[in-house]
CSV table of C-alpha atoms and ligand atoms in Angstrom, one decimal:
chain,number,residue,atom,x,y,z
A,32,MET,CA,54.6,94.5,89.7
A,33,ARG,CA,55.9,95.1,86.2
A,34,LEU,CA,54.0,97.6,84.1
A,35,LEU,CA,53.9,97.2,80.4
A,36,LEU,CA,54.6,100.3,78.2
A,37,SER,CA,51.2,101.4,77.0
A,38,LYS,CA,50.8,102.8,73.4
A,39,ARG,CA,48.1,105.1,74.6
A,40,ALA,CA,50.2,106.6,77.4
A,41,ILE,CA,53.2,107.2,75.0
A,42,LEU,CA,50.8,108.8,72.4
A,43,PHE,CA,49.4,110.9,75.2
A,44,ARG,CA,52.9,112.1,76.3
A,45,ILE,CA,53.9,112.9,72.7
A,46,VAL,CA,50.7,114.8,72.0
A,47,CYS,CA,51.2,116.7,75.3
A,48,LEU,CA,54.8,117.5,74.6
A,49,PHE,CA,54.2,118.8,71.1
A,50,SER,CA,51.0,120.7,72.0
A,51,ALA,CA,52.9,122.4,74.8
A,52,ALA,CA,55.7,123.3,72.4
A,53,ALA,CA,53.3,124.5,69.8
A,54,LEU,CA,51.4,126.6,72.4
A,55,ILE,CA,54.6,128.2,73.8
A,56,GLY,CA,56.0,128.7,70.3
A,57,SER,CA,52.8,130.4,69.1
A,58,ILE,CA,53.3,133.1,71.7
A,59,TRP,CA,56.2,134.3,69.6
A,60,ASN,CA,54.7,133.1,66.4
A,61,HIS,CA,57.2,130.2,66.0
A,62,ALA,CA,55.0,127.2,66.7
A,63,THR,CA,56.8,125.0,64.1
A,64,GLU,CA,60.3,125.8,65.3
A,65,ALA,CA,59.2,125.1,68.9
A,66,MET,CA,57.8,121.8,67.8
A,67,LEU,CA,61.1,121.0,66.0
A,68,LEU,CA,63.0,122.0,69.1
A,69,ALA,CA,60.9,119.7,71.2
A,70,ALA,CA,61.5,116.8,68.7
A,71,SER,CA,65.3,117.4,68.9
A,72,VAL,CA,65.2,117.5,72.7
A,73,LEU,CA,63.2,114.3,72.7
A,74,LEU,CA,65.7,112.7,70.2
A,75,LEU,CA,68.7,113.7,72.4
A,76,TRP,CA,66.9,112.5,75.5
A,77,HIS,CA,66.4,109.1,73.8
A,78,TYR,CA,70.0,109.0,72.6
A,79,LYS,CA,71.2,109.8,76.1
A,80,HIS,CA,69.3,106.8,77.5
A,81,LEU,CA,70.6,104.6,74.6
A,82,PHE,CA,74.1,105.6,75.5
A,83,MET,CA,73.4,104.8,79.2
A,84,MET,CA,72.0,101.4,78.3
A,85,ASP,CA,75.0,100.6,76.1
A,86,ARG,CA,77.4,101.6,78.8
A,87,TRP,CA,75.5,99.5,81.4
A,88,LEU,CA,75.3,96.4,79.2
A,89,TRP,CA,78.8,96.4,77.6
A,90,ARG,CA,81.2,98.4,79.8
A,91,ASP,CA,80.0,98.5,83.4
A,92,ARG,CA,80.3,95.2,85.2
A,93,LYS,CA,77.4,96.2,87.5
A,94,LEU,CA,74.2,94.2,87.6
A,95,THR,CA,72.1,97.1,88.9
A,96,PRO,CA,70.6,99.3,86.1
A,97,PRO,CA,71.2,103.0,85.7
A,98,ASN,CA,68.5,105.5,86.7
A,99,GLY,CA,66.4,106.3,83.7
A,100,TRP,CA,63.2,108.3,83.1
A,101,TRP,CA,59.7,107.1,82.4
A,102,SER,CA,59.6,104.5,79.7
A,103,TRP,CA,63.4,104.0,79.8
A,104,GLN,CA,63.3,103.1,83.5
A,105,GLN,CA,60.8,100.5,82.6
A,106,ILE,CA,63.1,99.1,79.9
A,107,PHE,CA,66.1,99.1,82.2
A,108,ASP,CA,64.1,97.3,84.9
A,109,GLY,CA,62.9,94.7,82.3
A,110,VAL,CA,66.5,94.0,81.1
A,111,TYR,CA,67.7,93.9,84.8
A,112,TYR,CA,64.9,91.4,85.6
A,113,GLN,CA,65.7,89.2,82.6
A,114,GLN,CA,69.4,89.3,83.4
A,115,ARG,CA,68.8,88.2,87.0
A,116,LYS,CA,66.6,85.4,85.8
A,117,SER,CA,69.1,84.1,83.4
A,118,ARG,CA,71.9,84.3,85.9
A,119,ARG,CA,69.8,82.3,88.4
A,120,LYS,CA,69.1,79.7,85.7
A,121,GLN,CA,72.8,79.6,84.7
A,122,LYS,CA,73.8,79.1,88.4
A,123,GLU,CA,71.2,76.3,88.7
A,124,LEU,CA,72.5,74.7,85.6
A,125,GLN,CA,76.1,75.0,86.8
A,126,ASP,CA,75.1,73.4,90.2
A,127,ARG,CA,73.5,70.6,88.3
A,128,ILE,CA,76.5,70.0,86.1
A,129,ARG,CA,78.8,70.2,89.2
A,130,ARG,CA,76.6,67.7,91.1
A,131,PHE,CA,76.7,65.4,88.1
A,132,ARG,CA,80.5,65.7,87.8
A,133,ASP,CA,81.0,65.2,91.5
A,134,GLY,CA,78.8,62.0,91.3
A,135,ALA,CA,80.8,60.8,88.2
A,136,GLU,CA,84.1,61.6,90.1
A,137,ALA,CA,82.9,59.5,93.0
A,138,LEU,CA,82.3,56.4,90.9
A,139,PRO,CA,84.9,53.7,91.2
A,140,GLU,CA,85.0,53.5,87.4
A,141,ALA,CA,86.6,55.7,84.7
A,142,ILE,CA,83.9,57.6,82.8
A,143,VAL,CA,84.2,59.3,79.5
A,144,VAL,CA,81.3,61.2,77.9
A,145,LEU,CA,81.5,60.9,74.1
A,146,SER,CA,79.6,62.7,71.3
A,147,ASP,CA,78.2,60.8,68.3
A,148,GLU,CA,81.6,61.5,66.5
A,149,TRP,CA,83.4,59.6,69.3
A,150,SER,CA,84.9,62.9,70.5
A,151,ILE,CA,85.5,63.5,74.2
A,152,VAL,CA,82.9,65.8,75.9
A,153,TRP,CA,84.1,65.2,79.4
A,154,CYS,CA,86.1,62.6,81.5
A,155,ASN,CA,86.6,62.0,85.2
A,156,LYS,CA,89.9,61.8,87.0
A,157,LEU,CA,90.0,58.0,87.0
A,158,ALA,CA,89.8,58.1,83.2
A,159,GLN,CA,92.9,60.2,83.2
A,160,LEU,CA,94.6,57.7,85.4
A,161,LEU,CA,93.5,54.5,83.8
A,162,ILE,CA,93.5,55.3,80.0
A,163,GLY,CA,95.9,58.2,80.2
A,164,LEU,CA,93.5,61.0,79.0
A,165,ARG,CA,94.4,64.6,79.8
A,166,TRP,CA,91.7,67.0,80.9
A,167,PRO,CA,90.9,69.6,79.6
A,168,GLN,CA,93.6,69.3,76.8
A,169,ASP,CA,91.9,66.3,75.2
A,170,GLU,CA,88.4,67.8,75.1
A,171,GLY,CA,87.0,67.4,71.6
A,172,GLN,CA,89.6,64.8,70.6
A,173,ARG,CA,88.4,61.5,69.1
A,174,ILE,CA,88.8,58.7,71.7
A,175,ASP,CA,90.2,56.3,69.1
A,176,ASN,CA,93.0,58.8,68.4
A,177,LEU,CA,94.0,58.5,72.1
A,178,VAL,CA,93.4,54.8,72.8
A,179,ARG,CA,95.4,53.4,70.0
A,180,HIS,CA,95.0,49.7,70.8
A,181,PRO,CA,94.0,47.8,67.5
A,182,ALA,CA,91.4,45.8,69.4
A,183,PHE,CA,89.8,49.0,70.7
A,184,GLN,CA,89.7,50.5,67.2
A,185,LYS,CA,88.1,47.3,65.8
A,186,TYR,CA,85.6,47.2,68.7
A,187,LEU,CA,84.6,50.8,68.0
A,188,ASN,CA,84.3,50.2,64.2
A,189,ASN,CA,82.1,47.2,64.7
A,190,GLN,CA,79.8,49.1,67.0
A,191,ASP,CA,78.6,45.9,68.7
A,192,PHE,CA,78.7,46.8,72.4
A,193,LYS,CA,76.8,43.9,73.8
A,194,GLU,CA,80.0,42.3,75.2
A,195,ALA,CA,82.6,44.4,77.1
A,196,LEU,CA,86.1,44.6,75.7
A,197,VAL,CA,89.0,43.5,77.9
A,198,LEU,CA,92.4,44.9,77.2
A,199,THR,CA,95.8,44.8,79.0
A,200,ALA,CA,97.2,48.3,79.4
A,201,HIS,CA,100.9,48.7,79.5
A,202,HIS,CA,101.3,52.4,80.2
A,203,LEU,CA,101.1,51.8,84.0
A,204,GLU,CA,101.9,48.5,85.6
A,205,GLU,CA,100.2,45.5,84.0
A,206,LEU,CA,96.6,46.7,84.1
A,207,VAL,CA,93.7,44.7,82.9
A,208,LEU,CA,90.9,47.0,81.8
A,209,GLU,CA,87.3,46.4,80.8
A,210,PHE,CA,85.7,48.8,78.3
A,211,ARG,CA,82.0,49.2,78.1
A,212,PHE,CA,80.1,51.6,75.8
A,213,VAL,CA,76.6,52.6,77.0
A,214,PRO,CA,74.5,54.6,74.5
A,215,TYR,CA,72.3,57.4,75.9
A,216,GLY,CA,70.5,60.5,74.6
A,217,GLU,CA,70.7,61.0,70.9
A,218,SER,CA,73.6,58.9,69.6
A,219,GLN,CA,75.8,59.8,72.5
A,220,TYR,CA,77.9,57.3,74.4
A,221,LEU,CA,79.2,56.9,77.9
A,222,LEU,CA,82.5,54.9,78.0
A,223,ILE,CA,82.9,53.1,81.3
A,224,VAL,CA,86.3,51.6,82.0
A,225,ARG,CA,86.8,49.3,85.0
A,226,ASP,CA,90.1,48.1,86.4
A,227,ILE,CA,89.6,44.3,86.6
A,228,THR,CA,93.3,43.4,87.3
A,229,GLN,CA,92.5,42.1,90.8
A,230,LEU,CA,89.6,40.0,89.5
A,231,LYS,CA,91.8,38.5,86.7
A,232,GLN,CA,94.5,37.8,89.3
A,233,LEU,CA,92.0,36.1,91.6
A,234,GLU,CA,90.7,34.0,88.7
A,235,GLN,CA,94.3,33.1,87.8
A,236,ILE,CA,95.1,32.2,91.5
A,237,ARG,CA,92.0,30.0,91.6
A,238,LYS,CA,93.0,28.2,88.3
A,239,ASP,CA,96.6,27.8,89.6
A,240,PHE,CA,95.3,26.5,92.9
A,241,VAL,CA,93.1,23.8,91.4
A,242,ALA,CA,95.9,22.8,89.0
A,243,ASN,CA,98.4,22.7,91.9
A,244,VAL,CA,96.2,20.7,94.1
A,245,SER,CA,95.4,18.2,91.3
A,246,HIS,CA,99.1,17.9,90.5
A,247,GLU,CA,100.1,17.4,94.2
A,248,LEU,CA,97.5,14.7,94.6
A,249,ARG,CA,98.2,13.0,91.3
A,250,THR,CA,101.8,12.2,92.0
A,251,PRO,CA,101.3,10.1,95.2
A,252,LEU,CA,98.1,8.6,93.8
A,253,THR,CA,100.0,7.4,90.6
A,254,VAL,CA,102.7,5.8,92.8
A,255,VAL,CA,100.1,4.0,95.0
A,256,GLN,CA,98.0,3.0,92.0
A,257,GLY,CA,101.1,1.7,90.2
A,258,TYR,CA,102.0,-0.6,93.0
A,259,LEU,CA,98.5,-1.8,93.5
A,260,GLU,CA,98.3,-2.6,89.8
A,261,MET,CA,101.5,-4.6,90.0
A,262,LEU,CA,99.8,-6.9,92.5
A,263,GLU,CA,97.5,-9.6,91.0
A,264,PRO,CA,94.0,-9.8,92.6
A,265,GLY,CA,94.0,-12.5,95.3
A,266,GLN,CA,97.8,-12.8,95.2
A,267,LEU,CA,99.8,-11.5,98.1
A,268,PRO,CA,103.2,-9.9,97.4
A,269,ASP,CA,106.2,-11.8,98.5
A,270,GLU,CA,108.2,-10.6,101.6
A,271,ALA,CA,110.9,-8.8,99.6
A,272,MET,CA,108.4,-7.0,97.4
A,273,TRP,CA,106.3,-6.0,100.4
A,274,GLN,CA,109.3,-4.6,102.3
A,275,LYS,CA,110.0,-2.5,99.2
A,276,ILE,CA,106.5,-1.1,98.4
A,277,HIS,CA,105.0,-0.8,101.9
A,278,PRO,CA,107.1,2.2,103.1
A,279,VAL,CA,106.7,4.0,99.7
A,280,MET,CA,102.9,3.6,99.8
A,281,LEU,CA,102.8,4.6,103.4
A,282,ASP,CA,104.9,7.6,102.7
A,283,GLN,CA,102.8,8.7,99.7
A,284,THR,CA,99.6,8.3,101.7
A,285,LEU,CA,101.0,10.4,104.5
A,286,ARG,CA,101.9,13.1,102.0
A,287,MET,CA,98.4,13.2,100.7
A,288,GLN,CA,97.1,13.3,104.3
A,289,ALA,CA,99.4,16.2,105.1
A,290,LEU,CA,98.4,18.1,102.0
A,291,VAL,CA,94.7,17.6,102.7
A,292,GLN,CA,95.2,18.8,106.3
A,293,GLN,CA,97.0,21.9,105.2
A,294,LEU,CA,94.3,22.6,102.6
A,295,LEU,CA,91.7,22.2,105.3
A,296,ALA,CA,93.6,24.5,107.6
A,297,LEU,CA,93.8,27.2,104.9
A,298,SER,CA,90.2,27.0,103.9
A,299,ARG,CA,89.1,27.0,107.6
A,300,ILE,CA,91.1,30.3,108.1
A,301,GLU,CA,89.7,31.7,104.9
A,302,ALA,CA,86.1,30.8,105.7
A,303,SER,CA,86.2,32.0,109.3
A,304,GLY,CA,85.0,35.5,110.0
A,305,PRO,CA,87.2,38.4,111.3
A,306,VAL,CA,89.5,37.5,114.2
A,307,GLN,CA,88.1,38.2,117.6
A,308,HIS,CA,90.6,40.6,119.0
A,309,ASP,CA,89.1,40.5,122.5
A,310,ARG,CA,90.3,36.9,123.2
A,311,THR,CA,93.6,36.6,125.1
A,312,VAL,CA,95.9,33.9,123.8
A,313,ASN,CA,98.2,32.3,126.3
A,314,VAL,CA,101.2,32.2,124.0
A,315,PRO,CA,103.7,30.9,126.6
A,316,GLY,CA,101.5,27.9,127.3
A,317,LEU,CA,101.1,27.3,123.6
A,318,LEU,CA,104.8,27.4,123.0
A,319,GLN,CA,105.4,25.0,125.8
A,320,TYR,CA,103.2,22.5,124.1
A,321,LEU,CA,104.9,23.2,120.7
A,322,GLN,CA,108.3,22.7,122.4
A,323,GLN,CA,107.4,19.1,123.3
A,324,GLU,CA,106.1,18.5,119.8
A,325,ALA,CA,109.4,19.9,118.4
A,326,GLN,CA,111.4,17.6,120.6
A,327,SER,CA,109.6,14.5,119.3
A,328,LEU,CA,110.0,15.8,115.7
A,329,ASN,CA,113.7,16.4,116.3
A,330,ARG,CA,114.4,12.8,117.5
A,331,ASP,CA,116.1,11.7,114.3
A,332,LYS,CA,117.5,15.1,113.4
A,333,GLY,CA,119.6,15.8,116.5
A,334,HIS,CA,119.3,19.6,116.4
A,335,THR,CA,119.9,21.7,119.5
A,336,ILE,CA,116.6,23.6,120.0
A,337,GLU,CA,116.5,26.5,122.4
A,338,PHE,CA,113.2,28.1,123.5
A,339,ILE,CA,113.5,31.6,125.1
A,340,ILE,CA,110.0,32.5,126.3
A,341,ASP,CA,108.7,35.5,128.2
A,342,GLU,CA,106.2,33.8,130.5
A,343,GLN,CA,104.2,37.0,131.1
A,344,LEU,CA,103.8,37.9,127.4
A,345,VAL,CA,100.3,37.3,126.1
A,346,VAL,CA,98.4,38.8,123.1
A,347,LYS,CA,94.9,39.1,121.8
A,348,GLY,CA,93.8,37.0,118.7
A,349,SER,CA,92.8,33.6,117.6
A,350,GLU,CA,94.6,30.8,119.5
A,351,ASP,CA,94.1,28.1,116.7
A,352,GLU,CA,95.4,30.4,114.0
A,353,LEU,CA,98.4,31.6,116.0
A,354,ARG,CA,99.3,28.0,117.0
A,355,SER,CA,99.3,27.1,113.3
A,356,ALA,CA,101.6,30.0,112.5
A,357,PHE,CA,104.1,29.2,115.4
A,358,SER,CA,104.0,25.5,114.6
A,359,ASN,CA,104.6,26.0,110.8
A,360,LEU,CA,107.7,28.1,111.4
A,361,ILE,CA,109.2,25.8,114.1
A,362,THR,CA,108.5,22.7,112.0
A,363,ASN,CA,110.1,24.3,108.9
A,364,ALA,CA,113.3,25.1,110.9
A,365,ILE,CA,113.5,21.5,112.0
A,366,LYS,CA,112.8,20.1,108.5
A,367,TYR,CA,115.1,22.4,106.5
A,368,THR,CA,118.1,22.5,108.8
A,369,PRO,CA,120.6,19.7,108.2
A,370,PRO,CA,121.0,17.2,111.1
A,371,GLY,CA,122.8,18.6,114.2
A,372,GLY,CA,121.8,22.2,113.5
A,373,GLU,CA,121.0,24.9,116.0
A,374,ILE,CA,117.5,26.4,116.3
A,375,LYS,CA,116.5,29.3,118.5
A,376,VAL,CA,112.8,30.0,119.1
A,377,SER,CA,112.1,33.3,120.9
A,378,TRP,CA,109.0,35.0,122.3
A,379,GLN,CA,110.1,38.4,123.7
A,380,ARG,CA,108.7,41.8,124.5
A,381,GLN,CA,110.1,44.8,122.5
A,382,HIS,CA,108.4,48.0,123.7
A,383,HIS,CA,104.7,47.5,123.0
A,384,LYS,CA,105.3,44.6,120.7
A,385,ALA,CA,105.4,40.9,121.3
A,386,VAL,CA,108.0,39.5,118.9
A,387,PHE,CA,108.2,35.9,117.8
A,388,SER,CA,111.2,34.6,115.9
A,389,VAL,CA,112.7,31.3,114.8
A,390,ASN,CA,116.4,31.4,113.8
A,391,ASP,CA,118.3,28.4,112.4
A,392,ASN,CA,121.8,27.8,111.0
A,393,GLY,CA,120.5,25.7,108.1
A,394,GLU,CA,121.3,26.1,104.4
A,395,GLY,CA,119.5,29.4,104.1
A,396,ILE,CA,117.5,30.5,101.1
A,397,ALA,CA,118.7,32.5,98.0
A,398,PRO,CA,117.2,36.1,97.8
A,399,LYS,CA,115.3,35.3,94.5
A,400,HIS,CA,113.2,32.6,96.4
A,401,VAL,CA,112.7,34.6,99.6
A,402,LYS,CA,110.1,37.0,98.2
A,403,ARG,CA,108.1,34.1,96.8
A,404,LEU,CA,108.1,31.8,99.8
A,405,THR,CA,104.7,32.8,101.0
A,406,GLU,CA,103.0,32.0,97.7
A,407,ARG,CA,100.8,28.9,97.8
A,408,PHE,CA,102.7,25.7,96.7
A,409,TYR,CA,106.0,27.6,96.3
A,410,ARG,CA,109.0,25.5,97.3
A,411,VAL,CA,112.6,26.3,96.8
A,412,ASP,CA,113.5,22.7,96.0
A,413,GLN,CA,110.5,20.7,94.9
A,414,ALA,CA,112.2,17.3,95.3
A,415,ARG,CA,113.7,18.0,98.7
A,416,SER,CA,110.6,19.6,100.0
A,417,ARG,CA,108.5,16.7,98.9
A,418,ALA,CA,111.0,14.3,100.6
A,419,THR,CA,110.4,16.2,103.8
A,420,GLY,CA,106.7,15.9,103.4
A,421,GLY,CA,106.2,19.6,102.5
A,422,SER,CA,103.2,20.8,100.7
A,423,GLY,CA,104.3,24.4,100.0
A,424,LEU,CA,101.3,25.7,101.9
A,425,GLY,CA,102.9,26.2,105.4
A,426,LEU,CA,104.2,29.8,104.8
A,427,ALA,CA,101.0,30.7,102.9
A,428,ILE,CA,99.0,29.8,106.0
A,429,VAL,CA,101.4,31.8,108.2
A,430,LYS,CA,101.1,34.9,105.9
A,431,HIS,CA,97.3,34.6,105.9
A,432,VAL,CA,97.1,34.2,109.7
A,433,LEU,CA,99.4,37.2,110.3
A,434,SER,CA,97.5,39.5,107.9
A,435,ARG,CA,94.3,38.7,109.9
A,436,HIS,CA,96.3,39.7,113.0
A,437,ASN,CA,97.5,43.0,111.5
A,438,SER,CA,101.1,41.7,111.2
A,439,ARG,CA,103.4,40.4,108.5
A,440,LEU,CA,106.1,37.8,108.2
A,441,LEU,CA,109.7,39.0,108.0
A,442,ILE,CA,112.2,36.7,106.4
A,443,PHE,CA,116.0,37.2,106.5
A,444,SER,CA,118.1,34.4,105.1
A,445,GLU,CA,121.6,34.0,103.9
A,446,PRO,CA,122.5,30.9,101.8
A,447,GLY,CA,124.9,28.8,103.8
A,448,ALA,CA,124.4,30.8,107.0
A,449,GLY,CA,120.8,30.2,108.0
A,450,SER,CA,117.4,31.8,108.2
A,451,SER,CA,115.3,33.9,110.5
A,452,PHE,CA,111.5,34.1,110.3
A,453,SER,CA,109.9,36.6,112.6
A,454,PHE,CA,106.7,38.7,113.2
A,455,SER,CA,105.4,41.0,115.9
A,456,LEU,CA,102.0,41.4,117.4
A,457,ALA,CA,100.5,44.0,119.7
A,458,ALA,CA,101.5,42.9,123.3
A,459,GLU,CA,99.0,43.0,126.1
A,460,PRO,CA,100.1,45.3,129.0
A,461,VAL,CA,101.7,43.4,132.0
A,462,THR,CA,99.2,42.9,134.8
A,463,SER,CA,100.7,43.1,138.2
A,464,GLN,CA,100.2,39.9,140.2
A,465,ASP,CA,99.9,40.5,143.9
B,897,ADP,P1,106.5,23.3,102.8
B,897,ADP,O1,105.2,22.7,103.2
B,897,ADP,O2,107.1,22.8,101.5
B,897,ADP,O3,107.5,23.3,103.9
B,897,ADP,P2,106.3,26.1,103.3
B,897,ADP,O4,105.4,27.1,102.7
B,897,ADP,O5,106.3,25.9,104.8
B,897,ADP,O6,106.1,24.8,102.5
B,897,ADP,O7,107.8,26.6,102.9
B,897,ADP,C1,108.1,26.9,101.6
B,897,ADP,C2,109.5,26.7,101.2
B,897,ADP,O8,110.3,27.5,102.0
B,897,ADP,C3,110.0,25.3,101.6
B,897,ADP,O9,109.7,24.4,100.6
B,897,ADP,C4,111.5,25.5,101.8
B,897,ADP,O10,112.1,25.3,100.6
B,897,ADP,C5,111.6,26.9,102.3
B,897,ADP,N1,111.8,27.1,103.7
B,897,ADP,C6,110.9,27.3,104.7
B,897,ADP,N2,111.4,27.4,105.9
B,897,ADP,C7,112.8,27.3,105.7
B,897,ADP,C8,113.9,27.3,106.6
B,897,ADP,N3,113.8,27.5,107.9
B,897,ADP,N4,115.1,27.1,106.0
B,897,ADP,C9,115.3,26.9,104.7
B,897,ADP,N5,114.2,26.9,103.8
B,897,ADP,C10,113.0,27.1,104.3
């Protein structure tokens, strides 16, 4: 329990001290001198404690107070108590600030705390990465001195923060950033910056996709429509005309059908949930079936097609999706190899991996095209690919299927020498058949 200094107790002590001094001094008839001496001793005693306090507060780094006497001990204890209380409060405050900063660091957005003068109070690591701020060097700097984009300056001057500002940053790779100012407290602002590059890319992909599909369908539809318009209603075309337009119309309709089928296959894969990796796929059986299909496709091409299949090699995954990947690669090799070519399809074990590859000695593909082959609707030669009934979606489907099976497509190609398309999957261990 803390005792307050009482005026009465102090007065009592002073009276006692000086009475005792006067009494003792009066024995030698020097009462006044004795009282003066007592006053001096009292003054020195107080100075001694003042000095102790000064040393404790400013020079010693210790928290525990020095040992004092009477009222001074009480003052030391009081200061000690207040110091402890303020240290505890400071620690609590620091903990709170740390928790707030940890929370702000964990956010997936860049956060900058700004004062009413737009100067930086604090920023998280993502802000340093996304808008190139440096912490703590940029503390106190105005944000518009560091983000120098004219649109940002205008946005800040207008102070209309209902809509977010979208900017393309060039200091990293092409980054699309969304800036949002949120007012809080007394004219303070939180600047929240979000990386929306992926969102914008997806939006662009969606727009391109719709444009591509419309374009792909428009061409055959225009051809068929043109022929149909040439024919008068109720009037049948003559034999020569029919011979000419029938194969073209049939060809264009087949193209549309192939495109719609590929689109359906792609959307089916995209819409289906995660691949069930507990289902065993009998790949050798699947490839046998695809071998027959390849022979019939090859009828007017005259390629030599060789299948080298490990009959024991099975994997886990989705049968439909893997069939689509195998089939697209085999069909492409047949389609894009000039007549009389050599194609080798292989399904072999390599350590713990099951490796599928299709090699052909066709025309090959130039390096600048190779990296773009798996993009939707990408074709090396638009006209040739269309002539072979290609939609440009085959390899996009393969890529998608493989990413769902934790694999990826490897393409090696040399113009004039041929191409190799391969991928590997986790092989199932061989089960001994007794
Ligand atoms: P498509 O439906 O047009 O065949 P793909 O996505 O399957 O679309 O293939 C994309 C492009 O890659 C094709 O247009 C073709 O130019 C090229 N390509 C694919 N496979 C081969 C191959 N084995 N040899 C040469 N070029 C190929």
